[in-house]
Short mmCIF file of N, CA and C and ligand atoms in Angstrom, two decimals:
data_model
loop_
_atom_site.label_atom_id
_atom_site.label_comp_id
_atom_site.label_asym_id
_atom_site.label_seq_id
_atom_site.Cartn_x
_atom_site.Cartn_y
_atom_site.Cartn_z
N UNK A 28 -11.04 0.99 -18.03
CA UNK A 28 -9.65 0.58 -18.17
C UNK A 28 -8.91 0.81 -16.85
N UNK A 29 -8.16 -0.18 -16.37
CA UNK A 29 -7.48 -0.02 -15.09
C UNK A 29 -6.44 1.10 -15.16
N UNK A 30 -6.28 1.75 -14.04
CA UNK A 30 -5.29 2.82 -13.99
C UNK A 30 -3.89 2.24 -13.90
N UNK A 31 -2.95 2.99 -14.43
CA UNK A 31 -1.53 2.63 -14.37
C UNK A 31 -0.82 3.69 -13.55
N UNK A 32 0.30 3.29 -12.97
CA UNK A 32 1.11 4.26 -12.22
C UNK A 32 2.45 4.44 -12.93
N UNK A 33 2.92 5.67 -12.93
CA UNK A 33 4.20 5.97 -13.58
C UNK A 33 5.14 6.62 -12.56
N UNK A 34 6.41 6.26 -12.66
CA UNK A 34 7.46 6.92 -11.88
C UNK A 34 8.31 7.74 -12.85
N UNK A 35 8.49 9.00 -12.56
CA UNK A 35 9.38 9.85 -13.37
C UNK A 35 10.80 9.58 -12.86
N UNK A 36 11.52 8.73 -13.60
CA UNK A 36 12.77 8.18 -13.08
C UNK A 36 13.82 9.25 -12.81
N UNK A 37 13.84 10.29 -13.62
CA UNK A 37 14.89 11.30 -13.41
C UNK A 37 14.67 12.08 -12.12
N UNK A 38 13.47 12.02 -11.58
CA UNK A 38 13.19 12.72 -10.31
C UNK A 38 13.29 11.80 -9.09
N UNK A 39 13.24 10.48 -9.31
CA UNK A 39 13.25 9.53 -8.19
C UNK A 39 14.61 9.57 -7.49
N UNK A 40 14.60 9.65 -6.16
CA UNK A 40 15.84 9.71 -5.40
C UNK A 40 16.20 8.35 -4.78
N UNK A 41 15.43 7.32 -5.11
CA UNK A 41 15.77 5.97 -4.65
C UNK A 41 15.62 5.76 -3.16
N UNK A 42 14.63 6.42 -2.57
CA UNK A 42 14.49 6.33 -1.10
C UNK A 42 13.87 5.00 -0.65
N UNK A 43 13.26 4.25 -1.57
CA UNK A 43 12.65 2.94 -1.31
C UNK A 43 11.35 2.99 -0.54
N UNK A 44 10.83 4.17 -0.27
CA UNK A 44 9.58 4.25 0.51
C UNK A 44 8.45 3.51 -0.21
N UNK A 45 8.37 3.67 -1.52
CA UNK A 45 7.28 3.01 -2.26
C UNK A 45 7.44 1.49 -2.25
N UNK A 46 8.67 1.02 -2.28
CA UNK A 46 8.94 -0.42 -2.25
C UNK A 46 8.52 -0.99 -0.89
N UNK A 47 8.82 -0.27 0.16
CA UNK A 47 8.42 -0.72 1.50
C UNK A 47 6.91 -0.76 1.64
N UNK A 48 6.23 0.22 1.06
CA UNK A 48 4.78 0.30 1.18
C UNK A 48 4.07 -0.72 0.29
N UNK A 49 4.61 -0.97 -0.87
CA UNK A 49 3.87 -1.67 -1.91
C UNK A 49 4.82 -2.59 -2.68
N UNK A 50 5.37 -3.59 -2.02
CA UNK A 50 6.42 -4.41 -2.66
C UNK A 50 5.93 -5.27 -3.81
N UNK A 51 4.63 -5.51 -3.92
CA UNK A 51 4.14 -6.29 -5.04
C UNK A 51 4.08 -5.47 -6.33
N UNK A 52 4.17 -4.16 -6.18
CA UNK A 52 4.10 -3.28 -7.36
C UNK A 52 5.46 -2.65 -7.67
N UNK A 53 6.17 -2.22 -6.64
CA UNK A 53 7.42 -1.49 -6.86
C UNK A 53 8.62 -2.29 -6.37
N UNK A 54 9.70 -2.21 -7.13
CA UNK A 54 10.98 -2.79 -6.73
C UNK A 54 12.08 -1.81 -7.12
N UNK A 55 13.21 -1.88 -6.43
CA UNK A 55 14.34 -1.05 -6.83
C UNK A 55 14.98 -1.66 -8.07
N UNK A 56 15.56 -0.82 -8.93
CA UNK A 56 16.28 -1.35 -10.08
C UNK A 56 17.61 -1.94 -9.60
N UNK A 57 18.34 -2.55 -10.51
CA UNK A 57 19.54 -3.30 -10.10
C UNK A 57 20.61 -2.39 -9.50
N UNK A 58 20.60 -1.12 -9.85
CA UNK A 58 21.60 -0.20 -9.28
C UNK A 58 21.16 0.35 -7.94
N UNK A 59 19.86 0.23 -7.61
CA UNK A 59 19.33 0.81 -6.39
C UNK A 59 19.09 2.30 -6.48
N UNK A 60 19.21 2.84 -7.69
CA UNK A 60 19.05 4.30 -7.85
C UNK A 60 17.60 4.72 -8.00
N UNK A 61 16.76 3.83 -8.54
CA UNK A 61 15.37 4.19 -8.83
C UNK A 61 14.46 3.03 -8.48
N UNK A 62 13.22 3.38 -8.22
CA UNK A 62 12.19 2.35 -8.13
C UNK A 62 11.59 2.12 -9.51
N UNK A 63 11.11 0.90 -9.75
CA UNK A 63 10.47 0.55 -11.01
C UNK A 63 9.07 0.00 -10.72
N UNK A 64 8.18 0.18 -11.66
CA UNK A 64 6.84 -0.42 -11.59
C UNK A 64 6.95 -1.82 -12.18
N UNK A 65 6.63 -2.83 -11.39
CA UNK A 65 6.88 -4.22 -11.78
C UNK A 65 5.67 -4.90 -12.40
N UNK A 66 4.50 -4.28 -12.34
CA UNK A 66 3.33 -4.95 -12.90
C UNK A 66 2.36 -3.91 -13.46
N UNK A 67 1.62 -4.32 -14.46
CA UNK A 67 0.64 -3.41 -15.06
C UNK A 67 -0.74 -3.64 -14.47
N UNK A 68 -1.01 -4.84 -13.97
CA UNK A 68 -2.32 -5.11 -13.37
C UNK A 68 -2.25 -4.74 -11.89
N UNK A 69 -2.87 -3.63 -11.54
CA UNK A 69 -2.81 -3.14 -10.15
C UNK A 69 -4.04 -3.50 -9.36
N UNK A 70 -4.82 -4.46 -9.86
CA UNK A 70 -6.02 -4.88 -9.15
C UNK A 70 -5.67 -5.29 -7.72
N UNK A 71 -6.36 -4.70 -6.76
CA UNK A 71 -6.13 -5.02 -5.36
C UNK A 71 -4.95 -4.26 -4.74
N UNK A 72 -4.24 -3.50 -5.56
CA UNK A 72 -3.07 -2.77 -5.08
C UNK A 72 -3.28 -1.25 -5.10
N UNK A 73 -4.48 -0.84 -5.48
CA UNK A 73 -4.71 0.60 -5.69
C UNK A 73 -4.47 1.40 -4.42
N UNK A 74 -4.87 0.86 -3.28
CA UNK A 74 -4.73 1.63 -2.04
C UNK A 74 -3.27 1.85 -1.68
N UNK A 75 -2.47 0.80 -1.78
CA UNK A 75 -1.06 1.00 -1.41
C UNK A 75 -0.34 1.84 -2.45
N UNK A 76 -0.76 1.75 -3.72
CA UNK A 76 -0.15 2.62 -4.73
C UNK A 76 -0.50 4.08 -4.42
N UNK A 77 -1.76 4.33 -4.06
CA UNK A 77 -2.13 5.70 -3.72
C UNK A 77 -1.33 6.20 -2.52
N UNK A 78 -1.15 5.32 -1.53
CA UNK A 78 -0.35 5.70 -0.35
C UNK A 78 1.09 6.02 -0.76
N UNK A 79 1.64 5.21 -1.66
CA UNK A 79 3.01 5.45 -2.13
C UNK A 79 3.10 6.78 -2.87
N UNK A 80 2.09 7.06 -3.71
CA UNK A 80 2.07 8.34 -4.43
C UNK A 80 2.02 9.49 -3.43
N UNK A 81 1.16 9.35 -2.43
CA UNK A 81 1.00 10.43 -1.44
C UNK A 81 2.27 10.63 -0.62
N UNK A 82 2.99 9.55 -0.35
CA UNK A 82 4.15 9.62 0.55
C UNK A 82 5.47 9.85 -0.17
N UNK A 83 5.51 9.73 -1.48
CA UNK A 83 6.79 9.91 -2.19
C UNK A 83 7.35 11.29 -1.88
N UNK A 84 8.56 11.36 -1.33
CA UNK A 84 9.08 12.64 -0.85
C UNK A 84 9.36 13.65 -1.95
N UNK A 85 9.50 13.18 -3.18
CA UNK A 85 9.77 14.13 -4.28
C UNK A 85 8.61 14.17 -5.29
N UNK A 86 7.50 13.51 -4.94
CA UNK A 86 6.29 13.57 -5.77
C UNK A 86 6.57 13.20 -7.22
N UNK A 87 7.30 12.12 -7.41
CA UNK A 87 7.65 11.73 -8.78
C UNK A 87 6.79 10.57 -9.29
N UNK A 88 5.72 10.23 -8.56
CA UNK A 88 4.84 9.15 -8.99
C UNK A 88 3.46 9.71 -9.24
N UNK A 89 2.80 9.22 -10.28
CA UNK A 89 1.44 9.68 -10.54
C UNK A 89 0.67 8.62 -11.32
N UNK A 90 -0.65 8.74 -11.23
CA UNK A 90 -1.52 7.85 -12.00
C UNK A 90 -1.51 8.30 -13.45
N UNK A 91 -1.58 7.33 -14.35
CA UNK A 91 -1.86 7.59 -15.76
C UNK A 91 -3.32 7.25 -15.96
N UNK A 92 -4.12 8.18 -16.37
CA UNK A 92 -5.56 7.93 -16.54
C UNK A 92 -5.81 7.29 -17.90
S1 SF4 B 3 9.04 6.86 -2.99
FE1 SF4 B 3 9.41 8.17 -4.78
S2 SF4 B 3 11.54 8.83 -4.57
FE2 SF4 B 3 11.27 7.08 -3.19
S3 SF4 B 3 11.94 5.31 -4.42
FE3 SF4 B 3 9.70 5.51 -4.66
S4 SF4 B 3 9.42 6.74 -6.52
FE4 SF4 B 3 11.55 7.01 -5.84
#
């Protein structure tokens, strides 16, 4: 089963780093306060998602196994 990524929204500070790294997966919400996961099929996006997880300054993103 493909892995999914989750953002803990209450911890996200809206820095947009994940959106810059992985725009096909992450987008800012309409308020610009949080990033959202825009797709469930991460095929071909695993590397940039991992990079986004590693670089998130507040560590609010993680894989769901
Ligand atoms: S990198 Fe982390 S804190 Fe920054 S917008 Fe993405 S999920 Fe939020």
